[in-house]
Amino acid sequence: MADEKKSTKMPHSIIMENRKLLTATGVSDVDSFDEQSVTAYTDLGELSIRGNGLHISKLNVETGDLTIEGEIISLTYSENRSSSGGLLSKLFR
């Protein structure tokens, strides 16, 4: 069943309003979050959101919807986590 989830890709989009409200679709998971950063995973890679006073007001991984409120300073994508090989490969680099 995990293979079925990987093969089904959700469309991904980001809408930001006045750097105070960010709505993202296609989010498969949120790894970590605090008032300064949120790390979310999409089919297109890991998305890091940095800012001040960040608050997740909506998260639904079944539909892929994520809404964040606060002062948004930056958005950064990095490689997809599935291509990294997992935790063990990171430990033995």
mmCIF file of N, CA and C in Angstrom:
data_model
loop_
_atom_site.group_PDB
_atom_site.id
_atom_site.type_symbol
_atom_site.label_atom_id
_atom_site.label_comp_id
_atom_site.label_asym_id
_atom_site.label_seq_id
_atom_site.Cartn_x
_atom_site.Cartn_y
_atom_site.Cartn_z
ATOM 1 N N MET A 1 0.820 -1.193 0.000
ATOM 2 C CA MET A 1 0.000 0.000 0.000
ATOM 3 C C MET A 1 0.862 1.254 0.000
ATOM 4 N N ALA A 2 2.054 1.220 0.626
ATOM 5 C CA ALA A 2 2.942 2.375 0.622
ATOM 6 C C ALA A 2 3.406 2.698 -0.791
ATOM 7 N N ASP A 3 3.587 1.643 -1.640
ATOM 8 C CA ASP A 3 3.989 1.869 -3.020
ATOM 9 C C ASP A 3 2.907 2.605 -3.798
ATOM 10 N N GLU A 4 1.637 2.326 -3.476
ATOM 11 C CA GLU A 4 0.544 3.010 -4.153
ATOM 12 C C GLU A 4 0.558 4.495 -3.841
ATOM 13 N N LYS A 5 0.874 4.871 -2.598
ATOM 14 C CA LYS A 5 0.936 6.274 -2.221
ATOM 15 C C LYS A 5 2.055 6.985 -2.971
ATOM 16 N N LYS A 6 3.208 6.329 -3.129
ATOM 17 C CA LYS A 6 4.334 6.947 -3.816
ATOM 18 C C LYS A 6 4.040 7.174 -5.289
ATOM 19 N N SER A 7 3.305 6.249 -5.933
ATOM 20 C CA SER A 7 3.041 6.380 -7.344
ATOM 21 C C SER A 7 1.946 7.405 -7.638
ATOM 22 N N THR A 8 1.106 7.727 -6.665
ATOM 23 C CA THR A 8 0.065 8.717 -6.846
ATOM 24 C C THR A 8 0.600 10.076 -6.435
ATOM 25 N N LYS A 9 0.849 10.938 -7.426
ATOM 26 C CA LYS A 9 1.394 12.259 -7.127
ATOM 27 C C LYS A 9 0.273 13.275 -7.060
ATOM 28 N N MET A 10 0.355 14.118 -6.040
ATOM 29 C CA MET A 10 -0.629 15.178 -5.878
ATOM 30 C C MET A 10 -0.119 16.434 -6.574
ATOM 31 N N PRO A 11 -1.004 17.195 -7.194
ATOM 32 C CA PRO A 11 -0.569 18.473 -7.757
ATOM 33 C C PRO A 11 -0.092 19.396 -6.642
ATOM 34 N N HIS A 12 0.946 20.166 -6.919
ATOM 35 C CA HIS A 12 1.541 21.027 -5.898
ATOM 36 C C HIS A 12 1.444 22.486 -6.331
ATOM 37 N N SER A 13 0.962 23.316 -5.429
ATOM 38 C CA SER A 13 0.928 24.758 -5.689
ATOM 39 C C SER A 13 1.112 25.501 -4.376
ATOM 40 N N ILE A 14 1.553 26.754 -4.499
ATOM 41 C CA ILE A 14 1.727 27.631 -3.337
ATOM 42 C C ILE A 14 1.087 28.973 -3.658
ATOM 43 N N ILE A 15 0.288 29.457 -2.720
ATOM 44 C CA ILE A 15 -0.285 30.797 -2.805
ATOM 45 C C ILE A 15 0.114 31.538 -1.544
ATOM 46 N N MET A 16 0.750 32.707 -1.728
ATOM 47 C CA MET A 16 1.138 33.506 -0.577
ATOM 48 C C MET A 16 0.456 34.867 -0.681
ATOM 49 N N GLU A 17 -0.168 35.276 0.420
ATOM 50 C CA GLU A 17 -0.863 36.554 0.456
ATOM 51 C C GLU A 17 -0.155 37.497 1.427
ATOM 52 N N ASN A 18 0.416 38.571 0.888
ATOM 53 C CA ASN A 18 1.058 39.627 1.677
ATOM 54 C C ASN A 18 2.125 39.118 2.642
ATOM 55 N N ARG A 19 2.752 38.009 2.323
ATOM 56 C CA ARG A 19 3.785 37.396 3.171
ATOM 57 C C ARG A 19 3.284 37.105 4.581
ATOM 58 N N LYS A 20 1.983 36.993 4.749
ATOM 59 C CA LYS A 20 1.379 36.719 6.058
ATOM 60 C C LYS A 20 0.595 35.404 6.063
ATOM 61 N N LEU A 21 0.194 34.925 4.893
ATOM 62 C CA LEU A 21 -0.622 33.713 4.800
ATOM 63 C C LEU A 21 -0.133 32.884 3.621
ATOM 64 N N LEU A 22 0.229 31.631 3.881
ATOM 65 C CA LEU A 22 0.704 30.731 2.837
ATOM 66 C C LEU A 22 -0.212 29.526 2.785
ATOM 67 N N THR A 23 -0.697 29.216 1.592
ATOM 68 C CA THR A 23 -1.510 28.029 1.373
ATOM 69 C C THR A 23 -0.782 27.149 0.366
ATOM 70 N N ALA A 24 -0.513 25.903 0.741
ATOM 71 C CA ALA A 24 0.175 24.962 -0.137
ATOM 72 C C ALA A 24 -0.688 23.735 -0.342
ATOM 73 N N THR A 25 -0.672 23.212 -1.558
ATOM 74 C CA THR A 25 -1.341 21.946 -1.851
ATOM 75 C C THR A 25 -0.277 20.936 -2.268
ATOM 76 N N GLY A 26 -0.618 19.661 -2.211
ATOM 77 C CA GLY A 26 0.328 18.616 -2.572
ATOM 78 C C GLY A 26 1.316 18.285 -1.477
ATOM 79 N N VAL A 27 0.969 18.598 -0.229
ATOM 80 C CA VAL A 27 1.844 18.314 0.910
ATOM 81 C C VAL A 27 1.548 16.904 1.420
ATOM 82 N N SER A 28 2.575 16.065 1.477
ATOM 83 C CA SER A 28 2.375 14.685 1.916
ATOM 84 C C SER A 28 2.677 14.486 3.396
ATOM 85 N N ASP A 29 3.474 15.384 4.000
ATOM 86 C CA ASP A 29 3.835 15.230 5.409
ATOM 87 C C ASP A 29 4.473 16.520 5.908
ATOM 88 N N VAL A 30 4.407 16.754 7.216
ATOM 89 C CA VAL A 30 5.135 17.849 7.854
ATOM 90 C C VAL A 30 6.087 17.205 8.841
ATOM 91 N N ASP A 31 7.383 17.465 8.651
ATOM 92 C CA ASP A 31 8.410 16.829 9.470
ATOM 93 C C ASP A 31 8.604 17.560 10.789
ATOM 94 N N SER A 32 8.730 18.873 10.731
ATOM 95 C CA SER A 32 8.953 19.644 11.959
ATOM 96 C C SER A 32 8.365 21.034 11.791
ATOM 97 N N PHE A 33 8.079 21.653 12.926
ATOM 98 C CA PHE A 33 7.561 23.013 12.889
ATOM 99 C C PHE A 33 7.780 23.680 14.235
ATOM 100 N N ASP A 34 8.010 24.971 14.191
ATOM 101 C CA ASP A 34 8.044 25.838 15.361
ATOM 102 C C ASP A 34 7.721 27.246 14.879
ATOM 103 N N GLU A 35 7.918 28.243 15.712
ATOM 104 C CA GLU A 35 7.538 29.606 15.331
ATOM 105 C C GLU A 35 8.454 30.215 14.271
ATOM 106 N N GLN A 36 9.648 29.624 14.055
ATOM 107 C CA GLN A 36 10.576 30.156 13.065
ATOM 108 C C GLN A 36 10.670 29.344 11.786
ATOM 109 N N SER A 37 10.227 28.083 11.789
ATOM 110 C CA SER A 37 10.363 27.271 10.579
ATOM 111 C C SER A 37 9.340 26.139 10.535
ATOM 112 N N VAL A 38 9.002 25.765 9.308
ATOM 113 C CA VAL A 38 8.136 24.614 9.051
ATOM 114 C C VAL A 38 8.804 23.831 7.929
ATOM 115 N N THR A 39 8.944 22.520 8.095
ATOM 116 C CA THR A 39 9.497 21.655 7.063
ATOM 117 C C THR A 39 8.407 20.708 6.604
ATOM 118 N N ALA A 40 8.041 20.820 5.329
ATOM 119 C CA ALA A 40 6.973 20.002 4.751
ATOM 120 C C ALA A 40 7.536 19.225 3.571
ATOM 121 N N TYR A 41 6.936 18.074 3.290
ATOM 122 C CA TYR A 41 7.356 17.250 2.166
ATOM 123 C C TYR A 41 6.293 17.259 1.083
ATOM 124 N N THR A 42 6.755 17.402 -0.160
ATOM 125 C CA THR A 42 5.887 17.335 -1.334
ATOM 126 C C THR A 42 6.500 16.339 -2.306
ATOM 127 N N ASP A 43 5.776 16.004 -3.362
ATOM 128 C CA ASP A 43 6.332 15.118 -4.388
ATOM 129 C C ASP A 43 7.474 15.788 -5.148
ATOM 130 N N LEU A 44 7.558 17.108 -5.072
ATOM 131 C CA LEU A 44 8.609 17.845 -5.769
ATOM 132 C C LEU A 44 9.824 18.119 -4.893
ATOM 133 N N GLY A 45 9.791 17.679 -3.636
ATOM 134 C CA GLY A 45 10.930 17.851 -2.745
ATOM 135 C C GLY A 45 10.518 18.396 -1.394
ATOM 136 N N GLU A 46 11.510 18.564 -0.542
ATOM 137 C CA GLU A 46 11.299 19.098 0.797
ATOM 138 C C GLU A 46 11.157 20.615 0.706
ATOM 139 N N LEU A 47 10.141 21.145 1.348
ATOM 140 C CA LEU A 47 9.872 22.577 1.351
ATOM 141 C C LEU A 47 10.113 23.125 2.747
ATOM 142 N N SER A 48 11.044 24.076 2.865
ATOM 143 C CA SER A 48 11.335 24.722 4.147
ATOM 144 C C SER A 48 10.791 26.130 4.116
ATOM 145 N N ILE A 49 9.947 26.454 5.087
ATOM 146 C CA ILE A 49 9.367 27.778 5.219
ATOM 147 C C ILE A 49 9.974 28.408 6.458
ATOM 148 N N ARG A 50 10.560 29.582 6.321
ATOM 149 C CA ARG A 50 11.173 30.293 7.440
ATOM 150 C C ARG A 50 10.417 31.595 7.673
ATOM 151 N N GLY A 51 10.357 31.993 8.934
ATOM 152 C CA GLY A 51 9.670 33.238 9.253
ATOM 153 C C GLY A 51 9.638 33.503 10.738
ATOM 154 N N ASN A 52 8.714 34.350 11.140
ATOM 155 C CA ASN A 52 8.536 34.709 12.545
ATOM 156 C C ASN A 52 7.077 34.530 12.927
ATOM 157 N N GLY A 53 6.834 33.961 14.088
ATOM 158 C CA GLY A 53 5.471 33.761 14.558
ATOM 159 C C GLY A 53 4.661 32.839 13.681
ATOM 160 N N LEU A 54 5.310 31.830 13.074
ATOM 161 C CA LEU A 54 4.601 30.912 12.180
ATOM 162 C C LEU A 54 3.665 30.005 12.970
ATOM 163 N N HIS A 55 2.510 29.758 12.389
ATOM 164 C CA HIS A 55 1.482 28.924 13.013
ATOM 165 C C HIS A 55 0.786 28.132 11.916
ATOM 166 N N ILE A 56 0.720 26.814 12.079
ATOM 167 C CA ILE A 56 -0.016 25.977 11.127
ATOM 168 C C ILE A 56 -1.487 26.054 11.494
ATOM 169 N N SER A 57 -2.278 26.690 10.642
ATOM 170 C CA SER A 57 -3.706 26.817 10.939
ATOM 171 C C SER A 57 -4.519 25.699 10.303
ATOM 172 N N LYS A 58 -3.950 25.024 9.276
ATOM 173 C CA LYS A 58 -4.657 23.895 8.658
ATOM 174 C C LYS A 58 -3.636 22.916 8.109
ATOM 175 N N LEU A 59 -3.845 21.639 8.399
ATOM 176 C CA LEU A 59 -3.021 20.577 7.838
ATOM 177 C C LEU A 59 -3.901 19.360 7.619
ATOM 178 N N ASN A 60 -3.976 18.922 6.375
ATOM 179 C CA ASN A 60 -4.703 17.713 6.021
ATOM 180 C C ASN A 60 -3.851 16.955 5.018
ATOM 181 N N VAL A 61 -3.123 15.931 5.482
ATOM 182 C CA VAL A 61 -2.231 15.196 4.591
ATOM 183 C C VAL A 61 -3.003 14.291 3.632
ATOM 184 N N GLU A 62 -4.249 13.962 3.943
ATOM 185 C CA GLU A 62 -5.047 13.163 3.015
ATOM 186 C C GLU A 62 -5.359 13.936 1.740
ATOM 187 N N THR A 63 -5.678 15.222 1.887
ATOM 188 C CA THR A 63 -5.953 16.063 0.719
ATOM 189 C C THR A 63 -4.726 16.847 0.282
ATOM 190 N N GLY A 64 -3.692 16.884 1.133
ATOM 191 C CA GLY A 64 -2.458 17.590 0.807
ATOM 192 C C GLY A 64 -2.490 19.076 1.068
ATOM 193 N N ASP A 65 -3.435 19.546 1.893
ATOM 194 C CA ASP A 65 -3.583 20.985 2.143
ATOM 195 C C ASP A 65 -2.833 21.414 3.400
ATOM 196 N N LEU A 66 -2.115 22.535 3.282
ATOM 197 C CA LEU A 66 -1.377 23.120 4.398
ATOM 198 C C LEU A 66 -1.566 24.629 4.350
ATOM 199 N N THR A 67 -1.938 25.223 5.488
ATOM 200 C CA THR A 67 -2.069 26.672 5.594
ATOM 201 C C THR A 67 -1.242 27.143 6.779
ATOM 202 N N ILE A 68 -0.389 28.134 6.523
ATOM 203 C CA ILE A 68 0.498 28.684 7.557
ATOM 204 C C ILE A 68 0.259 30.180 7.654
ATOM 205 N N GLU A 69 0.153 30.665 8.893
ATOM 206 C CA GLU A 69 0.007 32.093 9.149
ATOM 207 C C GLU A 69 1.234 32.590 9.892
ATOM 208 N N GLY A 70 1.588 33.847 9.681
ATOM 209 C CA GLY A 70 2.730 34.469 10.337
ATOM 210 C C GLY A 70 3.525 35.281 9.341
ATOM 211 N N GLU A 71 4.662 35.820 9.769
ATOM 212 C CA GLU A 71 5.523 36.593 8.873
ATOM 213 C C GLU A 71 6.436 35.623 8.124
ATOM 214 N N ILE A 72 6.227 35.487 6.823
ATOM 215 C CA ILE A 72 6.985 34.532 6.010
ATOM 216 C C ILE A 72 8.184 35.247 5.398
ATOM 217 N N ILE A 73 9.370 34.721 5.670
ATOM 218 C CA ILE A 73 10.605 35.333 5.196
ATOM 219 C C ILE A 73 11.149 34.622 3.964
ATOM 220 N N SER A 74 11.113 33.275 3.958
ATOM 221 C CA SER A 74 11.671 32.560 2.810
ATOM 222 C C SER A 74 11.004 31.204 2.610
ATOM 223 N N LEU A 75 11.059 30.752 1.359
ATOM 224 C CA LEU A 75 10.630 29.402 0.967
ATOM 225 C C LEU A 75 11.805 28.777 0.239
ATOM 226 N N THR A 76 12.170 27.554 0.616
ATOM 227 C CA THR A 76 13.306 26.879 -0.003
ATOM 228 C C THR A 76 12.949 25.429 -0.279
ATOM 229 N N TYR A 77 13.245 24.975 -1.502
ATOM 230 C CA TYR A 77 13.080 23.565 -1.851
ATOM 231 C C TYR A 77 14.434 22.879 -1.818
ATOM 232 N N SER A 78 14.441 21.627 -1.374
ATOM 233 C CA SER A 78 15.632 20.791 -1.493
ATOM 234 C C SER A 78 15.201 19.469 -2.098
ATOM 235 N N GLU A 79 16.156 18.586 -2.323
ATOM 236 C CA GLU A 79 15.859 17.327 -2.989
ATOM 237 C C GLU A 79 14.769 16.547 -2.279
ATOM 238 N N ASN A 80 14.072 15.726 -3.054
ATOM 239 C CA ASN A 80 13.008 14.886 -2.525
ATOM 240 C C ASN A 80 13.592 13.904 -1.521
ATOM 241 N N ARG A 81 12.921 13.723 -0.414
ATOM 242 C CA ARG A 81 13.429 12.851 0.652
ATOM 243 C C ARG A 81 13.522 11.397 0.225
ATOM 244 N N SER A 82 12.695 10.934 -0.725
ATOM 245 C CA SER A 82 12.745 9.537 -1.138
ATOM 246 C C SER A 82 14.020 9.243 -1.913
ATOM 247 N N SER A 83 14.632 10.255 -2.531
ATOM 248 C CA SER A 83 15.867 10.027 -3.266
ATOM 249 C C SER A 83 17.089 10.050 -2.352
ATOM 250 N N SER A 84 16.927 10.472 -1.106
ATOM 251 C CA SER A 84 18.070 10.571 -0.203
ATOM 252 C C SER A 84 18.487 9.218 0.364
ATOM 253 N N GLY A 85 17.635 8.203 0.291
ATOM 254 C CA GLY A 85 18.004 6.888 0.754
ATOM 255 C C GLY A 85 17.679 6.607 2.192
ATOM 256 N N GLY A 86 17.097 7.532 2.891
ATOM 257 C CA GLY A 86 16.676 7.282 4.256
ATOM 258 C C GLY A 86 17.717 7.634 5.303
ATOM 259 N N LEU A 87 17.364 7.326 6.533
ATOM 260 C CA LEU A 87 18.170 7.700 7.687
ATOM 261 C C LEU A 87 19.536 7.028 7.690
ATOM 262 N N LEU A 88 19.596 5.743 7.395
ATOM 263 C CA LEU A 88 20.871 5.026 7.449
ATOM 264 C C LEU A 88 21.881 5.573 6.450
ATOM 265 N N SER A 89 21.439 5.918 5.258
ATOM 266 C CA SER A 89 22.382 6.459 4.277
ATOM 267 C C SER A 89 22.894 7.820 4.723
ATOM 268 N N LYS A 90 22.081 8.586 5.432
ATOM 269 C CA LYS A 90 22.541 9.870 5.943
ATOM 270 C C LYS A 90 23.587 9.682 7.044
ATOM 271 N N LEU A 91 23.404 8.649 7.872
ATOM 272 C CA LEU A 91 24.355 8.392 8.946
ATOM 273 C C LEU A 91 25.715 7.937 8.447
ATOM 274 N N PHE A 92 25.735 7.194 7.345
ATOM 275 C CA PHE A 92 26.983 6.603 6.855
ATOM 276 C C PHE A 92 27.578 7.324 5.662
ATOM 277 N N ARG A 93 27.281 8.599 5.490
ATOM 278 C CA ARG A 93 27.880 9.375 4.393
ATOM 279 C C ARG A 93 29.298 9.732 4.718
#
